[in-house]
Coordinates of C-alpha atoms in Angstrom, one line a residue:
X1149 CA 8.9 0.3 -1.0
X1150 CA 10.5 3.5 -2.1
X1151 CA 12.6 3.7 1.0
X1152 CA 13.9 -0.1 -0.1
X1153 CA 14.7 1.2 -3.4
X1154 CA 16.8 4.0 -1.6
X1155 CA 18.7 1.5 0.7
X1156 CA 18.7 -1.7 -1.4
X1157 CA 19.9 -1.8 -5.2
X1158 CA 16.9 -1.4 -7.5
X1159 CA 18.3 -3.7 -9.9
X1160 CA 17.7 -6.5 -7.3
X1161 CA 14.1 -5.3 -6.5
X1162 CA 13.0 -5.1 -10.2
X1163 CA 13.8 -8.5 -10.6
X1164 CA 11.8 -9.6 -7.1
X1165 CA 8.8 -7.6 -8.7
X1166 CA 9.1 -9.3 -11.9
X1167 CA 9.2 -12.8 -10.3
X1168 CA 6.5 -12.1 -7.5
X1169 CA 4.3 -10.3 -10.5
X1170 CA 4.5 -13.6 -12.7
X1171 CA 3.8 -15.7 -9.7
X1172 CA 0.6 -13.8 -8.9
X1173 CA -0.7 -14.0 -12.5
X1174 CA -0.3 -17.5 -12.2
X1175 CA -2.1 -17.6 -9.3
X1176 CA -4.9 -15.4 -10.5
X1177 CA -5.4 -18.0 -13.0
X1178 CA -5.5 -20.8 -10.8
X1179 CA -7.5 -19.9 -7.6
X1180 CA -11.4 -20.7 -7.8
X1181 CA -13.2 -18.9 -5.1
X1182 CA -13.2 -15.2 -4.0
X1183 CA -11.1 -14.6 -1.1
X1184 CA -7.9 -16.6 -2.3
X1185 CA -8.3 -14.8 -5.3
X1186 CA -8.5 -11.4 -3.5
X1187 CA -5.3 -12.3 -1.5
X1188 CA -3.4 -13.2 -4.5
X1189 CA -4.9 -9.9 -6.5
X1190 CA -3.3 -7.6 -3.3
X1191 CA 0.0 -9.7 -4.0
X1192 CA -0.2 -8.9 -7.6
X1193 CA -0.8 -4.9 -6.8
X1194 CA 2.2 -4.8 -4.2
X1195 CA 4.3 -6.7 -6.9
X1196 CA 3.6 -4.3 -9.8
X1197 CA 4.2 -1.5 -7.2
X1198 CA 7.5 -2.7 -6.1
X1199 CA 8.5 -3.3 -10.1
X1200 CA 7.7 0.1 -11.2
X1201 CA 9.1 1.7 -8.3
X1202 CA 12.3 0.4 -8.8
X1203 CA 12.4 1.4 -12.2
X1204 CA 11.4 4.5 -11.7
X1205 CA 14.2 4.8 -8.6
X1206 CA 16.6 3.6 -11.4
X1207 CA 15.6 6.4 -13.8
X1208 CA 15.9 9.1 -10.9
X1209 CA 19.2 8.3 -9.8
X1210 CA 20.9 7.5 -13.0
X1211 CA 21.3 11.2 -14.0
X1212 CA 23.2 11.7 -17.4
X1213 CA 21.9 15.2 -18.3
X1214 CA 18.9 16.3 -20.5
X1215 CA 16.2 15.1 -17.3
X1216 CA 13.1 16.2 -19.6
X1217 CA 14.3 13.6 -22.6
X1218 CA 15.2 10.7 -20.4
X1219 CA 11.9 11.2 -18.5
X1220 CA 9.8 11.6 -22.1
X1221 CA 11.9 8.3 -23.6
X1222 CA 11.3 6.8 -20.5
X1223 CA 7.4 7.1 -20.3
X1224 CA 7.2 6.7 -24.2
X1225 CA 8.6 3.4 -23.8
X1226 CA 6.6 2.3 -20.7
X1227 CA 3.2 3.6 -22.7
X1228 CA 4.2 1.5 -25.7
X1229 CA 4.4 -1.4 -23.7
X1230 CA 1.1 -0.8 -22.4
X1231 CA -0.6 -0.3 -25.7
X1232 CA 1.0 -3.9 -26.9
X1233 CA 0.0 -5.2 -23.6
X1234 CA -3.3 -3.8 -23.9
X1235 CA -3.6 -5.3 -27.4
X1236 CA -2.6 -8.7 -26.5
X1237 CA -5.0 -8.9 -23.4
X1238 CA -7.7 -8.1 -25.7
X1239 CA -6.9 -10.6 -28.1
X1240 CA -6.1 -13.5 -25.7
X1241 CA -9.4 -12.6 -23.9
X1242 CA -10.9 -13.1 -27.5
X1243 CA -9.6 -16.0 -28.9
X1244 CA -8.7 -17.8 -25.2
X1245 CA -10.0 -18.4 -22.2
X1246 CA -9.3 -15.7 -19.3
X1247 CA -7.2 -18.0 -16.9
X1248 CA -5.1 -19.0 -20.3
X1249 CA -4.5 -15.8 -21.1
X1250 CA -3.1 -14.6 -17.5
X1251 CA -0.9 -18.0 -17.5
X1252 CA 0.8 -16.4 -20.8
X1253 CA 1.1 -13.0 -19.4
X1254 CA 2.9 -14.7 -16.5
X1255 CA 5.5 -16.4 -18.5
X1256 CA 6.2 -13.5 -20.7
X1257 CA 6.8 -11.3 -17.3
X1258 CA 9.1 -14.4 -15.9
X1259 CA 11.2 -13.9 -19.3
X1260 CA 11.9 -10.5 -18.3
X1261 CA 13.7 -11.2 -15.2
X1262 CA 16.8 -12.2 -18.0
X1263 CA 17.6 -8.5 -19.4
X1264 CA 17.5 -7.2 -16.0
X1265 CA 21.4 -8.4 -15.7
X1266 CA 22.0 -5.1 -18.2
X1267 CA 20.3 -2.5 -15.6
X1268 CA 22.6 -0.1 -13.9
X1269 CA 23.6 -0.8 -9.7
X1270 CA 22.3 2.2 -8.0
X1271 CA 24.0 3.6 -5.2
X1272 CA 22.4 2.6 -1.7
X1273 CA 21.8 5.5 0.9
X1274 CA 20.4 5.1 4.4
X1275 CA 18.2 7.9 5.4
X1276 CA 16.0 8.4 8.4
X1277 CA 12.5 8.0 8.2
X1278 CA 12.0 11.6 9.5
X1279 CA 13.9 13.2 6.4
X1280 CA 11.2 11.6 4.3
X1281 CA 8.5 12.8 6.4
X1282 CA 10.1 16.4 6.2
X1283 CA 10.3 16.2 2.7
X1284 CA 6.6 15.2 2.1
X1285 CA 5.5 18.0 4.5
X1286 CA 7.1 20.6 2.9
X1287 CA 3.9 23.2 1.2
X1288 CA 5.0 22.8 -2.5
X1289 CA 4.8 18.8 -1.9
X1290 CA 1.1 19.0 -0.1
X1291 CA -0.1 21.3 -2.8
X1292 CA 1.3 18.7 -5.6
X1293 CA -0.3 15.8 -3.8
X1294 CA -3.2 17.4 -3.0
X1295 CA -3.8 18.4 -6.5
X1296 CA -2.6 15.2 -7.8
X1297 CA -5.3 13.2 -5.7
X1298 CA -8.1 15.2 -7.0
X1299 CA -6.6 14.7 -10.5
X1300 CA -6.6 10.9 -10.3
X1301 CA -10.3 10.9 -9.0
X1302 CA -10.8 10.2 -12.8
X1303 CA -8.8 7.5 -13.1
X1304 CA -11.5 5.6 -10.6
X1305 CA -14.1 6.5 -13.0
X1306 CA -11.9 5.0 -16.1
X1307 CA -11.3 1.8 -13.8
X1308 CA -14.9 1.2 -12.8
X1309 CA -16.9 2.8 -16.2
X1310 CA -14.9 3.1 -19.2
X1311 CA -14.3 -0.7 -20.2
X1312 CA -18.3 -1.1 -19.6
X1313 CA -18.8 2.3 -21.8
X1314 CA -17.1 0.6 -24.7
X1315 CA -18.8 -2.6 -24.4
X1316 CA -22.5 -1.5 -23.7
X1317 CA -22.3 1.9 -25.0
X1318 CA -20.2 1.7 -28.2
X1319 CA -20.9 -2.2 -28.8
X1320 CA -17.2 -3.2 -28.8
X1321 CA -15.9 -6.7 -28.3
X1322 CA -13.1 -7.7 -26.1
X1323 CA -10.8 -7.3 -28.9
X1324 CA -12.3 -3.7 -29.6
X1325 CA -12.0 -2.5 -26.1
X1326 CA -8.5 -3.8 -26.1
X1327 CA -7.8 -1.6 -29.5
X1328 CA -9.6 1.5 -28.1
X1329 CA -7.4 1.6 -25.1
X1330 CA -4.2 0.7 -26.9
X1331 CA -4.5 3.6 -29.2
X1332 CA -5.1 6.0 -25.9
X1333 CA -2.1 4.9 -24.3
X1334 CA 0.0 5.2 -27.9
X1335 CA -1.3 8.9 -27.9
X1336 CA 0.0 9.3 -24.1
X1337 CA 3.4 7.7 -24.9
X1338 CA 3.8 9.7 -28.3
X1339 CA 3.2 12.9 -26.1
X1340 CA 5.7 11.8 -23.3
X1341 CA 8.4 11.6 -25.9
X1342 CA 7.3 14.9 -28.0
X1343 CA 7.3 16.5 -24.6
X1344 CA 10.6 15.5 -23.6
X1345 CA 12.3 16.1 -27.0
X1346 CA 11.0 19.0 -28.1
X1347 CA 8.6 21.2 -25.8
X1348 CA 10.2 21.2 -22.2
X1349 CA 10.9 24.5 -20.7
X1350 CA 9.0 26.5 -23.5
X1351 CA 5.8 27.2 -21.8
X1352 CA 4.9 28.5 -18.3
X1353 CA 4.3 26.0 -15.6
X1354 CA 0.8 27.5 -15.3
X1355 CA 0.2 27.4 -19.3
X1356 CA 1.3 24.1 -19.3
X1357 CA -0.8 22.8 -16.4
X1358 CA -4.1 24.6 -18.0
X1359 CA -3.8 23.3 -21.5
X1360 CA -3.2 19.5 -20.2
X1361 CA -6.2 19.7 -17.6
X1362 CA -8.3 21.4 -20.6
X1363 CA -7.8 18.8 -23.2
X1364 CA -7.7 15.8 -20.1
X1365 CA -11.3 17.2 -18.9
X1366 CA -12.8 18.3 -22.5
X1367 CA -11.4 15.1 -24.1
X1368 CA -13.2 12.8 -21.1
X1369 CA -16.5 14.6 -21.6
X1370 CA -16.7 14.5 -25.2
X1371 CA -15.7 11.0 -25.8
X1372 CA -19.1 9.7 -24.2
X1373 CA -21.2 10.5 -27.1
X1374 CA -21.8 6.9 -28.6
X1375 CA -20.3 7.2 -32.0
X1376 CA -17.1 5.3 -32.3
X1377 CA -15.2 7.8 -34.6
X1378 CA -16.2 10.8 -32.4
X1379 CA -15.5 8.9 -29.1
X1380 CA -12.1 7.7 -30.0
X1381 CA -10.7 10.9 -31.6
X1382 CA -11.6 12.7 -28.0
X1383 CA -10.3 9.8 -26.3
X1384 CA -7.3 10.9 -28.0
X1385 CA -7.2 14.3 -26.9
X1386 CA -8.0 13.2 -23.6
X1387 CA -4.7 10.8 -23.5
X1388 CA -2.7 13.9 -25.2
X1389 CA -3.9 15.6 -22.0
X1390 CA -3.2 13.0 -19.5
X1391 CA 0.4 12.4 -21.4
X1392 CA 1.0 16.0 -20.6
X1393 CA 0.2 15.5 -16.8
X1394 CA 2.5 12.2 -16.6
X1395 CA 5.4 14.5 -17.6
X1396 CA 4.4 17.4 -15.4
X1397 CA 4.2 14.8 -12.7
X1398 CA 7.6 13.2 -13.2
X1399 CA 9.6 16.1 -14.1
X1400 CA 7.7 17.6 -10.6
X1401 CA 9.4 14.8 -8.8
X1402 CA 12.9 15.6 -9.8
X1403 CA 12.6 19.1 -8.9
X1404 CA 10.9 18.7 -5.3
X1405 CA 12.9 15.8 -3.8
X1406 CA 16.5 15.1 -2.9
X1407 CA 17.9 12.4 -5.4
X1408 CA 19.3 10.0 -2.2
X1409 CA 15.9 9.9 -0.7
X1410 CA 13.9 10.2 -4.2
X1411 CA 13.1 6.6 -4.2
X1412 CA 11.4 6.9 -1.1
X1413 CA 9.8 10.5 -1.4
X1414 CA 8.5 9.7 -4.9
X1415 CA 6.8 6.4 -3.8
X1416 CA 4.7 8.5 -1.4
X1417 CA 3.1 9.9 -4.4
X1418 CA 2.2 6.5 -5.0
X1419 CA -0.4 6.0 -2.1
X1420 CA -1.8 9.5 -3.4
X1421 CA -2.8 8.3 -6.6
X1422 CA -3.7 5.2 -5.4
X1423 CA -6.3 6.8 -2.8
X1424 CA -7.4 8.9 -5.7
X1425 CA -8.3 6.0 -7.7
X1426 CA -9.7 4.3 -4.7
X1427 CA -12.0 7.3 -3.8
X1428 CA -12.9 7.6 -7.7
X1429 CA -13.9 4.3 -7.7
X1430 CA -15.7 4.2 -4.7
X1431 CA -17.9 7.1 -6.0
X1432 CA -18.0 6.7 -9.7
X1433 CA -18.9 2.8 -9.8
X1434 CA -22.3 3.3 -7.9
X1435 CA -23.0 6.2 -10.1
X1436 CA -22.2 4.3 -13.3
X1437 CA -24.4 1.4 -12.3
X1438 CA -27.6 3.6 -11.6
X1439 CA -27.1 6.1 -14.1
X1440 CA -25.4 5.0 -16.9
X1441 CA -21.5 4.3 -17.5
X1442 CA -21.1 7.7 -19.4
X1443 CA -21.8 9.9 -16.6
X1444 CA -19.0 9.0 -14.1
X1445 CA -16.6 10.0 -17.2
X1446 CA -18.5 13.3 -17.6
X1447 CA -18.5 14.1 -14.2
X1448 CA -14.9 13.2 -13.5
X1449 CA -14.0 15.1 -16.6
X1450 CA -15.8 18.2 -15.2
X1451 CA -13.7 17.6 -12.0
X1452 CA -10.7 17.8 -14.1
X1453 CA -11.6 21.0 -15.6
X1454 CA -12.8 22.4 -12.1
X1455 CA -8.9 21.9 -10.8
X1456 CA -8.2 25.0 -13.2
X1457 CA -8.5 27.8 -10.5
X1458 CA -6.5 25.4 -7.8
X1459 CA -3.7 25.2 -10.2
X1460 CA -3.7 28.6 -10.6
X1461 CA -3.8 29.5 -6.9
X1462 CA -1.1 27.0 -6.2
X1463 CA 1.1 27.8 -9.0
X1464 CA 0.9 31.5 -8.2
X1465 CA 2.3 31.1 -4.8

């Protein structure tokens, strides 16, 4: 999808992604059996990826200077949208039926096509697939994607266990779960904004990455104590660490890849994170079902802390 974003105007691909996402959400609300639902869900995932990667390509190719500030503002707005969306989803699921909530989100997504007329028209460049492969096989890129894969294992733990932990261990309703998760997204967005506005370049990369891993890993572990104020406070700590990692990921992409190939090259990062989530889900889903939903969060937090030596070795090189 990223290669398509390099070859065709990202503004048009953004519209296609939004339209397909709206259709997929409506389809998810309408199907009534597993296999059709799975097929539509795959379509939903591809549509979301097309939309997100198209926006990322626009961001990377529209260089107006002060890159950290642009990246921070972009991710702050993106996380702000996720915060509001999570609150609305929790409220919708609490007061409405699940299909009705999906249909409302489908209509809202469709309305977002109209503002895309104001998006810039990016320059299209045709690049051979060999050049993308050469970029991706460079040693710094291989280290980056290996480290990112291991870090995103904890996203698999979150995907399979976090909502269940909040429901069963903390006793939250769907509305409460939405509020809890929205709070974390707010912290991630605020961290991205503050980083882009004030912190960029003020710490050595190793110090920055070490702080991010400590906050993310420790927050993931400590949030599992089943007292709501304590858990949410440490979840905010985790969100702060993840916000730093988010900014590190985006700034690293701008450093590693040529702007003419940045759409396709950056999209190679997406399968890495997807595989990390997939592997984490396969590992931590059964673990949570067998031993309690707090266990995957603790174990994945320990894995994040264990990445500190790898970060040291890679950045030292």
